[in-house]
Tab-separated table of C-alpha atoms and ligand atoms in Angstrom:
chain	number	residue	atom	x	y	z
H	1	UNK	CA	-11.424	-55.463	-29.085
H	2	UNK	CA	-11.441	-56.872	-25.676
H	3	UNK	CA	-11.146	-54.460	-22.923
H	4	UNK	CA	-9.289	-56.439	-20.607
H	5	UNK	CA	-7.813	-59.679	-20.967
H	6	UNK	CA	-6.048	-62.278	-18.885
H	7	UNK	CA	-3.153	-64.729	-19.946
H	8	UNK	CA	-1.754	-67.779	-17.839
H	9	UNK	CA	-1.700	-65.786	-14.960
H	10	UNK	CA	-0.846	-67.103	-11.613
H	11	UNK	CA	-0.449	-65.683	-8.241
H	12	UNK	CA	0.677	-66.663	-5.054
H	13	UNK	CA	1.232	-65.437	-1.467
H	14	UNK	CA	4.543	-65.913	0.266
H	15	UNK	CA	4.656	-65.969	3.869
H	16	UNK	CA	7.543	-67.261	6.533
H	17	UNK	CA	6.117	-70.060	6.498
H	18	UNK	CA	4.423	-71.162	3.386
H	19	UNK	CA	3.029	-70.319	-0.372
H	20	UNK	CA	-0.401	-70.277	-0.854
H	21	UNK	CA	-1.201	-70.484	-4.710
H	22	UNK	CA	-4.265	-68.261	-4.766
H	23	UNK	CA	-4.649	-67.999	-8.870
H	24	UNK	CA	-3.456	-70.251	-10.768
H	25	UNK	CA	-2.603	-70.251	-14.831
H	26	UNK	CA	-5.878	-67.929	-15.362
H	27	UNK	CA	-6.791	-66.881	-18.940
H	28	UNK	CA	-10.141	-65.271	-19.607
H	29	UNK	CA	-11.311	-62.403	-21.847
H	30	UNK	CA	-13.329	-59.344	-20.815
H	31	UNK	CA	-15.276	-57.193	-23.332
H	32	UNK	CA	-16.858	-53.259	-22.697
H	33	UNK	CA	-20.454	-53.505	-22.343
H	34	UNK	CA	-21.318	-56.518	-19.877
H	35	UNK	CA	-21.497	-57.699	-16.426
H	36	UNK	CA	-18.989	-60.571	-15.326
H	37	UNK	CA	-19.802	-62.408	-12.271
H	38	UNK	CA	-17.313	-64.195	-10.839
H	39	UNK	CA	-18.336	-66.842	-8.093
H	40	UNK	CA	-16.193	-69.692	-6.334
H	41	UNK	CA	-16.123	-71.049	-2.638
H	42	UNK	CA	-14.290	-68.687	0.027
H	43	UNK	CA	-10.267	-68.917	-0.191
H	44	UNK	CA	-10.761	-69.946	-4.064
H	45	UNK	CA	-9.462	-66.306	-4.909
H	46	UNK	CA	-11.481	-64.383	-6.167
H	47	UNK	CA	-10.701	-61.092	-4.250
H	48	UNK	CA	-7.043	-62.135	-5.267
H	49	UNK	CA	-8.013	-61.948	-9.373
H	50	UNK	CA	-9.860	-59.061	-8.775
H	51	UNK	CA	-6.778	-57.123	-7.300
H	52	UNK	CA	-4.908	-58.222	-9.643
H	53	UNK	CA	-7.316	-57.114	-12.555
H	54	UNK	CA	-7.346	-53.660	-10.218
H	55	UNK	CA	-3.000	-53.652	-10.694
H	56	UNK	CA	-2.873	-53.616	-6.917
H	57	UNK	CA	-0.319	-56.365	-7.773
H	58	UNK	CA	1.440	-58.180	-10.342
H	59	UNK	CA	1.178	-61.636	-11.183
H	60	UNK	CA	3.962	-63.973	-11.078
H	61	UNK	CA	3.442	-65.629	-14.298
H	62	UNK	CA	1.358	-64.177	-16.947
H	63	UNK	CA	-0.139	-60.990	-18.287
H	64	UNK	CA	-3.280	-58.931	-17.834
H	65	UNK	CA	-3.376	-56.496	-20.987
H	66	UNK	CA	-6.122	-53.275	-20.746
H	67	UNK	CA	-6.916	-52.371	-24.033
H	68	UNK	CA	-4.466	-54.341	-25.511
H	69	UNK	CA	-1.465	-52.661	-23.051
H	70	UNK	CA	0.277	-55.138	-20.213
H	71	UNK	CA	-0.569	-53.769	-16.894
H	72	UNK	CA	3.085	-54.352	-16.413
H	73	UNK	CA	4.612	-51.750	-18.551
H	74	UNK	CA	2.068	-49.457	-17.424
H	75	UNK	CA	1.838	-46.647	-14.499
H	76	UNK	CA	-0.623	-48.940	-11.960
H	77	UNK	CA	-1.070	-45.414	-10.141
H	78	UNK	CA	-2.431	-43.950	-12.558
H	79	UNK	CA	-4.593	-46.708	-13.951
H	80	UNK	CA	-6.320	-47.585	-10.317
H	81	UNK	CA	-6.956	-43.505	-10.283
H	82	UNK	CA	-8.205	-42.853	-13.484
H	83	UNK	CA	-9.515	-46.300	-15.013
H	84	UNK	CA	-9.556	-48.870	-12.783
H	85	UNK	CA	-11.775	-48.636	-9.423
H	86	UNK	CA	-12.778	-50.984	-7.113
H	87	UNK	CA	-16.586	-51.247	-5.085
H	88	UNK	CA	-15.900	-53.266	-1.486
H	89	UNK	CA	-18.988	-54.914	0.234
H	90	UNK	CA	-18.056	-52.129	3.025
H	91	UNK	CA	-18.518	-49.206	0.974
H	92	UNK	CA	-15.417	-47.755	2.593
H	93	UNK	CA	-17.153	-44.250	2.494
H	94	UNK	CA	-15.169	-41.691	4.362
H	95	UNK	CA	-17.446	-40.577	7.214
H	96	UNK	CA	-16.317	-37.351	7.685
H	97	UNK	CA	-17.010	-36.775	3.677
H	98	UNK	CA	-20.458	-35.602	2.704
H	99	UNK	CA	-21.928	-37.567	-0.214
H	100	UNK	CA	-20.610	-35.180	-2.506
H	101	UNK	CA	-17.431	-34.948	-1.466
H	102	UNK	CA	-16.692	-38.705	-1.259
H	103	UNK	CA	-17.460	-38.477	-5.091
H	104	UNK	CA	-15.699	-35.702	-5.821
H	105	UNK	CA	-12.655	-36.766	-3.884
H	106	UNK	CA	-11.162	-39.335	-6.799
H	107	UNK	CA	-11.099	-36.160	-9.487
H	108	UNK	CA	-9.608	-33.984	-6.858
H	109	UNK	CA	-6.464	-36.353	-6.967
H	110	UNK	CA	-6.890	-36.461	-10.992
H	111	UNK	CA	-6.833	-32.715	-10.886
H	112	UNK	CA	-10.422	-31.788	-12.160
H	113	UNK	CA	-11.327	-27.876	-11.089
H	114	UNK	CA	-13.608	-27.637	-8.308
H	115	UNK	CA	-17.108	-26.334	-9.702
H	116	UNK	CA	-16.722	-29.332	-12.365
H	117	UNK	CA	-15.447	-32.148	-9.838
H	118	UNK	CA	-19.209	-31.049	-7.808
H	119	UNK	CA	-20.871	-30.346	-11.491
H	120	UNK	CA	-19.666	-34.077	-12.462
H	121	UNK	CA	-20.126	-35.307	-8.740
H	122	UNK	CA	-23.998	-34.196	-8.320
H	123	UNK	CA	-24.560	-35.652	-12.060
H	124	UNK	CA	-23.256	-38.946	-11.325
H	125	UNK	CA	-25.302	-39.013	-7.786
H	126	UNK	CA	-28.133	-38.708	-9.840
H	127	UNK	CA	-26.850	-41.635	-12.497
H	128	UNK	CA	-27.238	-44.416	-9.876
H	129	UNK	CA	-30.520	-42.747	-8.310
H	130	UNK	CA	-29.028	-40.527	-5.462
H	131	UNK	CA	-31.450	-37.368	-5.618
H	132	UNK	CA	-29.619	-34.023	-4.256
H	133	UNK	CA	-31.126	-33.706	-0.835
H	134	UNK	CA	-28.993	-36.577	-0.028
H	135	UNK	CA	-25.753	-35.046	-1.670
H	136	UNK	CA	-24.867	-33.341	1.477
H	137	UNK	CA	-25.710	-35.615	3.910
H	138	UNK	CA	-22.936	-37.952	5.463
H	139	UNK	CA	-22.214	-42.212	5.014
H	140	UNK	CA	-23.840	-43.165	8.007
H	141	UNK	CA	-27.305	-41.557	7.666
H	142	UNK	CA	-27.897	-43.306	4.213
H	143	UNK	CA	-28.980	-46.733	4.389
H	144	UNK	CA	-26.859	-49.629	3.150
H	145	UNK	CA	-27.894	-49.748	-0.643
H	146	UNK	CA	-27.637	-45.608	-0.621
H	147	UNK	CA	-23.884	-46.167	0.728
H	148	UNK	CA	-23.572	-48.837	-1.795
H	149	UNK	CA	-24.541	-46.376	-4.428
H	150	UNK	CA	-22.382	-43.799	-3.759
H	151	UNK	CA	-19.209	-45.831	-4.027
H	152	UNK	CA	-20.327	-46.981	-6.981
H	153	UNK	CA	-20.456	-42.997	-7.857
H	154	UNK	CA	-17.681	-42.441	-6.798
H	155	UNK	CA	-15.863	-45.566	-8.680
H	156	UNK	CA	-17.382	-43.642	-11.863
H	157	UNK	CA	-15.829	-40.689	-10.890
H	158	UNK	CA	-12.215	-42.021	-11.551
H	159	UNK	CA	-13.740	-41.968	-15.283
H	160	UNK	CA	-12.203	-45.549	-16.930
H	161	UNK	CA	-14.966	-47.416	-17.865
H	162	UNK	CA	-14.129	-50.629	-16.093
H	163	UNK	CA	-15.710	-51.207	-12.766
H	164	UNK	CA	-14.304	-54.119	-10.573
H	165	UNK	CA	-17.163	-55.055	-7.558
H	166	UNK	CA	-15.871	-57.185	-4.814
H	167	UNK	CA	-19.355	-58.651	-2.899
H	168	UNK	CA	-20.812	-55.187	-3.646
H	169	UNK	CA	-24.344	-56.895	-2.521
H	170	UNK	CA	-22.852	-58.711	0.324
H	171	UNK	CA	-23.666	-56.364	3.221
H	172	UNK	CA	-27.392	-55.590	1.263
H	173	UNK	CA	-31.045	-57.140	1.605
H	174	UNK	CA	-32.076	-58.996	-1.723
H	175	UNK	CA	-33.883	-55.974	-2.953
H	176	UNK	CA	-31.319	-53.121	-2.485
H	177	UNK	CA	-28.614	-55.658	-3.665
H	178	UNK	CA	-30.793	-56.454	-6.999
H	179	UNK	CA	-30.900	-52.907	-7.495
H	180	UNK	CA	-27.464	-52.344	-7.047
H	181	UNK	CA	-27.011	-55.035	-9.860
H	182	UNK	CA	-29.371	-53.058	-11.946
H	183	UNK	CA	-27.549	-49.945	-11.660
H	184	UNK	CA	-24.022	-51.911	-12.561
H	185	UNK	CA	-26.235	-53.554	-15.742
H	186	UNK	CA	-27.503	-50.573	-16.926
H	187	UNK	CA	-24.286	-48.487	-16.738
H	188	UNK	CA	-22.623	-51.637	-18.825
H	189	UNK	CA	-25.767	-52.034	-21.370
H	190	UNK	CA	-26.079	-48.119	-21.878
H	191	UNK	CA	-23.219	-46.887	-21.573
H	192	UNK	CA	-20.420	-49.465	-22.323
H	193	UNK	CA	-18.832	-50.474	-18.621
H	194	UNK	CA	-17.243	-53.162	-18.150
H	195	UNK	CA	-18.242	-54.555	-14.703
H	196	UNK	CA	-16.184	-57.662	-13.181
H	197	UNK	CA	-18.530	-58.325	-9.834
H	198	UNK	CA	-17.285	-61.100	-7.427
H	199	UNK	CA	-20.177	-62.485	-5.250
H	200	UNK	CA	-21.397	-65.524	-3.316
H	201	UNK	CA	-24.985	-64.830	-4.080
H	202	UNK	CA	-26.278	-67.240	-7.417
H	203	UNK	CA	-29.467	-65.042	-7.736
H	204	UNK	CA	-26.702	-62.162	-8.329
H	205	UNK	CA	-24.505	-64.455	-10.414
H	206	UNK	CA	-27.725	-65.337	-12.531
H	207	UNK	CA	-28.391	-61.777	-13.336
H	208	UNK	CA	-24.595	-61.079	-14.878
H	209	UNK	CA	-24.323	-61.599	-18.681
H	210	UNK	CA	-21.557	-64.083	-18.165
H	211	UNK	CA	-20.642	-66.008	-15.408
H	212	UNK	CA	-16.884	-67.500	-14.675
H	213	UNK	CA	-16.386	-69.950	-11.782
H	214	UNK	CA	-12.737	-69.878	-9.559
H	215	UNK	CA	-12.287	-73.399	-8.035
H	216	UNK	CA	-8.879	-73.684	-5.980
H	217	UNK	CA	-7.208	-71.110	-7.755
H	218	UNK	CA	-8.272	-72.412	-11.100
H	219	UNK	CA	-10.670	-70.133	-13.669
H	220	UNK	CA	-13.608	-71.672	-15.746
H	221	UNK	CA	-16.049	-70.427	-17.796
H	222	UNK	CA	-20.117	-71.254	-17.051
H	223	UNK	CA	-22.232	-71.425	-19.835
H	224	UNK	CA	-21.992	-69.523	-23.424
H	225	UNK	CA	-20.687	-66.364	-23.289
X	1	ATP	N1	-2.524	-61.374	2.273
X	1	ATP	C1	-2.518	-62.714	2.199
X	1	ATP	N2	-1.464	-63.421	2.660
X	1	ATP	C2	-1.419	-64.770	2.564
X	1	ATP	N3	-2.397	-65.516	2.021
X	1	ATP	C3	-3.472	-64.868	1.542
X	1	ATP	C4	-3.595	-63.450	1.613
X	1	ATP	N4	-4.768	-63.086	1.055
X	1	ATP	C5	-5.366	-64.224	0.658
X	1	ATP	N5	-4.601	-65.308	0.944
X	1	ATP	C6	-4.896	-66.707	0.615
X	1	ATP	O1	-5.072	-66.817	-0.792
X	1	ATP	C7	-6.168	-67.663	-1.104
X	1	ATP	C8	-7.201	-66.907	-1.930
X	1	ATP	O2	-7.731	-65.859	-1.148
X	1	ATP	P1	-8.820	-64.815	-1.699
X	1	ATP	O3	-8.982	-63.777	-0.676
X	1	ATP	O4	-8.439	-64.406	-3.059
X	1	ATP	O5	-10.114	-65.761	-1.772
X	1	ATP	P2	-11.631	-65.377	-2.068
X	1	ATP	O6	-12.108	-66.312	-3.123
X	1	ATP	O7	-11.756	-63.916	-2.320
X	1	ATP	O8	-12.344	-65.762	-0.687
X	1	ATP	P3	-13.642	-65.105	0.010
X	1	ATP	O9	-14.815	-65.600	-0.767
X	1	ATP	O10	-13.609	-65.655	1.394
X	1	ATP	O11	-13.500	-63.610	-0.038
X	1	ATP	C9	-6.685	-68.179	0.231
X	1	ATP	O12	-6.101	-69.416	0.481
X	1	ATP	C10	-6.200	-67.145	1.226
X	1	ATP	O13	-6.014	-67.712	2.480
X	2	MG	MG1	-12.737	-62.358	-1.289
Protein backbone atom coordinates (compact mmCIF):
# COMPACT_ATOMS: atom_id res chain seq x y z
CA UNK A 1 0.00 0.00 0.00
CA UNK A 2 1.11 3.48 -0.49
CA UNK A 3 2.58 5.14 2.44
CA UNK A 4 1.45 8.48 1.85
CA UNK A 5 -0.77 9.78 -0.63
CA UNK A 6 -2.06 13.10 -1.87
CA UNK A 7 -5.63 13.97 -3.29
CA UNK A 8 -6.70 17.36 -5.06
CA UNK A 9 -5.06 19.19 -2.57
CA UNK A 10 -4.72 22.87 -2.68
CA UNK A 11 -3.31 25.46 -0.47
CA UNK A 12 -3.19 28.97 -0.21
CA UNK A 13 -1.88 31.86 1.93
CA UNK A 14 -4.17 34.62 3.09
CA UNK A 15 -2.77 37.84 3.91
CA UNK A 16 -4.49 41.57 4.40
CA UNK A 17 -3.92 42.07 1.35
CA UNK A 18 -4.01 39.18 -0.98
CA UNK A 19 -4.16 35.13 -1.59
CA UNK A 20 -1.35 33.58 -2.89
CA UNK A 21 -2.32 30.01 -4.26
CA UNK A 22 0.87 28.18 -3.36
CA UNK A 23 -0.45 24.37 -4.21
CA UNK A 24 -2.83 23.88 -6.26
CA UNK A 25 -5.28 20.59 -6.90
CA UNK A 26 -2.08 18.25 -6.10
CA UNK A 27 -2.53 14.44 -6.31
CA UNK A 28 0.50 12.20 -6.21
CA UNK A 29 1.28 8.84 -4.56
CA UNK A 30 4.21 8.01 -2.27
CA UNK A 31 5.37 4.41 -1.61
CA UNK A 32 7.97 3.07 1.53
CA UNK A 33 11.20 2.30 0.10
CA UNK A 34 12.27 5.25 -2.37
CA UNK A 35 13.60 8.64 -2.70
CA UNK A 36 11.17 11.43 -4.14
CA UNK A 37 12.73 14.50 -5.38
CA UNK A 38 10.72 17.19 -5.77
CA UNK A 39 12.13 20.21 -7.90
CA UNK A 40 10.31 23.45 -9.30
CA UNK A 41 11.48 27.20 -9.64
CA UNK A 42 11.56 29.29 -6.23
CA UNK A 43 7.89 30.49 -5.05
CA UNK A 44 6.45 27.29 -7.05
CA UNK A 45 5.83 25.68 -3.49
CA UNK A 46 7.53 23.25 -2.77
CA UNK A 47 8.44 24.02 0.93
CA UNK A 48 4.56 24.68 1.06
CA UNK A 49 3.73 20.70 -0.07
CA UNK A 50 6.29 19.60 2.02
CA UNK A 51 4.68 21.21 5.22
CA UNK A 52 1.79 20.15 4.35
CA UNK A 53 2.95 16.42 3.82
CA UNK A 54 4.78 17.24 7.47
CA UNK A 55 0.78 18.23 8.93
CA UNK A 56 2.26 21.57 9.88
CA UNK A 57 -0.99 22.62 8.11
CA UNK A 58 -4.05 21.57 6.51
CA UNK A 59 -5.00 21.97 3.09
CA UNK A 60 -7.95 23.79 2.00
CA UNK A 61 -9.25 21.38 -0.43
CA UNK A 62 -8.19 17.87 -0.48
CA UNK A 63 -6.67 15.08 1.56
CA UNK A 64 -3.24 13.74 2.40
CA UNK A 65 -3.90 10.08 3.83
CA UNK A 66 -0.62 8.26 5.81
CA UNK A 67 -1.09 4.80 5.58
CA UNK A 68 -4.32 4.99 4.34
CA UNK A 69 -5.52 7.53 7.51
CA UNK A 70 -6.44 11.46 6.55
CA UNK A 71 -3.98 13.61 8.25
CA UNK A 72 -7.12 15.43 9.15
CA UNK A 73 -8.73 13.12 11.55
CA UNK A 74 -5.48 12.48 12.98
CA UNK A 75 -3.38 13.98 16.11
CA UNK A 76 -0.71 16.22 13.74
CA UNK A 77 1.29 16.42 17.19
CA UNK A 78 1.82 13.34 17.47
CA UNK A 79 2.47 12.40 13.88
CA UNK A 80 5.30 15.34 13.31
CA UNK A 81 6.84 13.72 16.78
CA UNK A 82 6.75 10.27 16.18
CA UNK A 83 6.43 9.73 12.23
CA UNK A 84 6.79 12.58 10.41
CA UNK A 85 10.19 14.73 10.61
CA UNK A 86 11.48 17.26 8.66
CA UNK A 87 15.60 17.90 7.53
CA UNK A 88 16.03 21.99 6.78
CA UNK A 89 19.06 23.08 4.59
CA UNK A 90 20.08 24.85 8.08
CA UNK A 91 20.32 21.87 10.09
CA UNK A 92 18.64 23.78 12.89
CA UNK A 93 20.96 21.89 15.41
CA UNK A 94 20.61 23.27 18.87
CA UNK A 95 24.07 24.64 19.72
CA UNK A 96 24.05 24.28 23.15
CA UNK A 97 23.12 20.33 22.49
CA UNK A 98 26.01 17.95 22.09
CA UNK A 99 25.60 15.60 19.11
CA UNK A 100 24.06 13.18 21.21
CA UNK A 101 21.77 15.04 22.80
CA UNK A 102 20.31 16.79 19.72
CA UNK A 103 19.42 13.09 18.76
CA UNK A 104 18.24 12.04 21.73
CA UNK A 105 16.13 15.10 22.31
CA UNK A 106 12.99 13.94 19.85
CA UNK A 107 12.57 10.48 22.12
CA UNK A 108 12.88 12.50 25.23
CA UNK A 109 9.52 14.26 24.19
CA UNK A 110 8.18 10.63 23.00
CA UNK A 111 9.07 9.41 26.44
CA UNK A 112 11.90 6.80 25.69
CA UNK A 113 14.08 6.07 29.15
CA UNK A 114 17.30 7.68 29.20
CA UNK A 115 20.09 4.87 28.80
CA UNK A 116 17.92 3.71 25.61
CA UNK A 117 17.19 7.34 24.10
CA UNK A 118 21.60 7.52 24.22
CA UNK A 119 21.67 3.50 23.40
CA UNK A 120 19.32 4.35 20.24
CA UNK A 121 20.99 7.91 19.82
CA UNK A 122 24.82 6.63 19.54
CA UNK A 123 23.39 3.68 17.15
CA UNK A 124 21.77 5.91 14.81
CA UNK A 125 25.03 8.38 14.84
CA UNK A 126 26.72 5.55 13.62
CA UNK A 127 23.78 4.67 10.82
CA UNK A 128 24.55 7.83 8.77
CA UNK A 129 28.48 7.55 9.47
CA UNK A 130 28.90 9.75 12.67
CA UNK A 131 31.72 7.71 14.62
CA UNK A 132 31.49 8.31 18.62
CA UNK A 133 34.32 10.72 19.16
CA UNK A 134 32.10 13.13 17.51
CA UNK A 135 28.94 12.20 19.68
CA UNK A 136 29.90 14.64 22.27
CA UNK A 137 31.11 17.31 20.48
CA UNK A 138 28.77 20.40 19.72
CA UNK A 139 26.93 21.74 16.02
CA UNK A 140 29.38 24.18 15.27
CA UNK A 141 32.66 22.19 15.40
CA UNK A 142 31.31 19.59 12.81
CA UNK A 143 31.51 20.60 9.36
CA UNK A 144 28.44 21.23 7.22
CA UNK A 145 27.72 17.60 5.86
CA UNK A 146 28.50 16.24 9.70
CA UNK A 147 25.65 18.84 10.85
CA UNK A 148 23.68 17.67 7.96
CA UNK A 149 24.01 14.18 9.23
CA UNK A 150 23.02 14.55 12.49
CA UNK A 151 19.64 16.06 11.73
CA UNK A 152 19.10 13.51 9.60
CA UNK A 153 19.80 11.30 12.96
CA UNK A 154 17.95 12.93 14.70
CA UNK A 155 14.82 12.97 12.09
CA UNK A 156 15.28 9.00 12.55
CA UNK A 157 15.03 9.32 16.00
CA UNK A 158 11.27 10.38 15.94
CA UNK A 159 11.05 6.59 14.57
CA UNK A 160 8.16 6.91 11.50
CA UNK A 161 9.74 5.85 8.61
CA UNK A 162 8.98 8.81 6.41
CA UNK A 163 11.62 11.43 6.10
CA UNK A 164 10.61 14.84 4.48
CA UNK A 165 14.16 16.89 3.30
CA UNK A 166 13.67 20.47 2.48
CA UNK A 167 17.17 21.54 0.35
CA UNK A 168 18.96 19.19 2.78
CA UNK A 169 22.12 19.63 0.23
CA UNK A 170 21.57 23.25 -0.21
CA UNK A 171 24.06 24.70 2.29
CA UNK A 172 26.68 21.51 1.20
CA UNK A 173 29.65 21.17 -1.43
CA UNK A 174 28.72 18.57 -4.25
CA UNK A 175 30.51 15.84 -2.46
CA UNK A 176 29.14 16.07 1.15
CA UNK A 177 25.67 16.81 -0.45
CA UNK A 178 25.99 13.46 -2.72
CA UNK A 179 26.72 11.74 0.33
CA UNK A 180 24.04 13.04 2.18
CA UNK A 181 21.82 11.67 -0.74
CA UNK A 182 23.48 8.38 -0.29
CA UNK A 183 22.75 8.12 3.25
CA UNK A 184 18.81 9.16 2.53
CA UNK A 185 19.02 6.24 -0.49
CA UNK A 186 20.35 3.73 1.47
CA UNK A 187 18.11 4.20 4.56
CA UNK A 188 15.03 4.02 1.82
CA UNK A 189 16.62 0.91 -0.25
CA UNK A 190 17.61 -1.02 3.05
CA UNK A 191 15.53 -0.26 5.27
CA UNK A 192 12.15 0.90 3.76
CA UNK A 193 12.07 5.02 4.28
CA UNK A 194 10.23 6.90 2.53
CA UNK A 195 12.22 10.09 1.71
CA UNK A 196 10.31 13.19 -0.01
CA UNK A 197 13.61 15.60 -0.67
CA UNK A 198 12.87 19.10 -2.17
CA UNK A 199 15.98 20.56 -3.96
CA UNK A 200 17.13 22.94 -6.70
CA UNK A 201 20.12 20.86 -7.53
CA UNK A 202 19.28 18.37 -10.95
CA UNK A 203 22.46 16.28 -10.18
CA UNK A 204 20.48 15.64 -6.72
CA UNK A 205 17.13 15.33 -8.49
CA UNK A 206 18.85 12.74 -10.93
CA UNK A 207 19.95 10.56 -8.14
CA UNK A 208 16.15 10.19 -6.51
CA UNK A 209 14.19 7.12 -7.76
CA UNK A 210 11.39 9.35 -8.90
CA UNK A 211 11.28 12.75 -9.67
CA UNK A 212 7.94 15.13 -9.50
CA UNK A 213 8.13 18.70 -10.86
CA UNK A 214 5.89 21.81 -8.97
CA UNK A 215 5.29 24.54 -11.64
CA UNK A 216 3.10 27.54 -10.20
CA UNK A 217 1.51 25.62 -7.69
CA UNK A 218 0.73 22.80 -10.02
CA UNK A 219 2.29 18.96 -9.42
CA UNK A 220 3.63 16.73 -12.34
CA UNK A 221 5.20 13.70 -12.57
CA UNK A 222 8.88 13.33 -14.60
CA UNK A 223 9.52 10.26 -16.16
CA UNK A 224 8.26 6.52 -15.19
CA UNK A 225 7.93 5.94 -11.84
N1 LIG B 1 3.95 32.49 5.12
C1 LIG B 1 3.59 32.90 3.90
N2 LIG B 1 2.70 33.90 3.74
C2 LIG B 1 2.29 34.30 2.52
N3 LIG B 1 2.74 33.77 1.37
C3 LIG B 1 3.64 32.78 1.45
C4 LIG B 1 4.11 32.30 2.71
N4 LIG B 1 4.99 31.30 2.49
C5 LIG B 1 5.08 31.16 1.15
N5 LIG B 1 4.27 32.04 0.51
C6 LIG B 1 4.05 32.15 -0.93
O1 LIG B 1 3.59 30.90 -1.42
C7 LIG B 1 4.22 30.57 -2.65
C8 LIG B 1 4.96 29.24 -2.53
O2 LIG B 1 6.00 29.39 -1.59
P1 LIG B 1 6.97 28.18 -1.17
O3 LIG B 1 7.79 28.66 -0.05
O4 LIG B 1 6.17 26.97 -0.98
O5 LIG B 1 7.85 28.03 -2.50
P2 LIG B 1 9.14 27.15 -2.77
O6 LIG B 1 8.89 26.40 -4.03
O7 LIG B 1 9.50 26.37 -1.55
O8 LIG B 1 10.25 28.26 -3.05
P3 LIG B 1 11.84 28.22 -2.76
O9 LIG B 1 12.42 27.34 -3.81
O10 LIG B 1 12.26 29.64 -2.93
O11 LIG B 1 12.05 27.70 -1.37
C9 LIG B 1 5.11 31.76 -3.00
O12 LIG B 1 4.40 32.60 -3.85
C10 LIG B 1 5.35 32.42 -1.66
O13 LIG B 1 5.57 33.78 -1.81
MG1 LIG C 1 11.16 26.40 -0.26
Amino acid sequence: MERLTVSGVSYSYRTKYQTVRAVSDATCAFEAGRVYAITGESGSGKSTLLSLLAGLDLPDEGVIAVDGDDLRGRNRDAYRRSEASVVYQAFHLLPLLTVLENVTLPMELNGVPKAERRRRAAALLEKVGLPEETHGKFPKMLSGGQQQRVAIARSLAAGGKLILADEPTGNLDTENGQNVVNILLELAHREGYLVILVTHNPDVAAMADARLRMTDGILSEEGAP
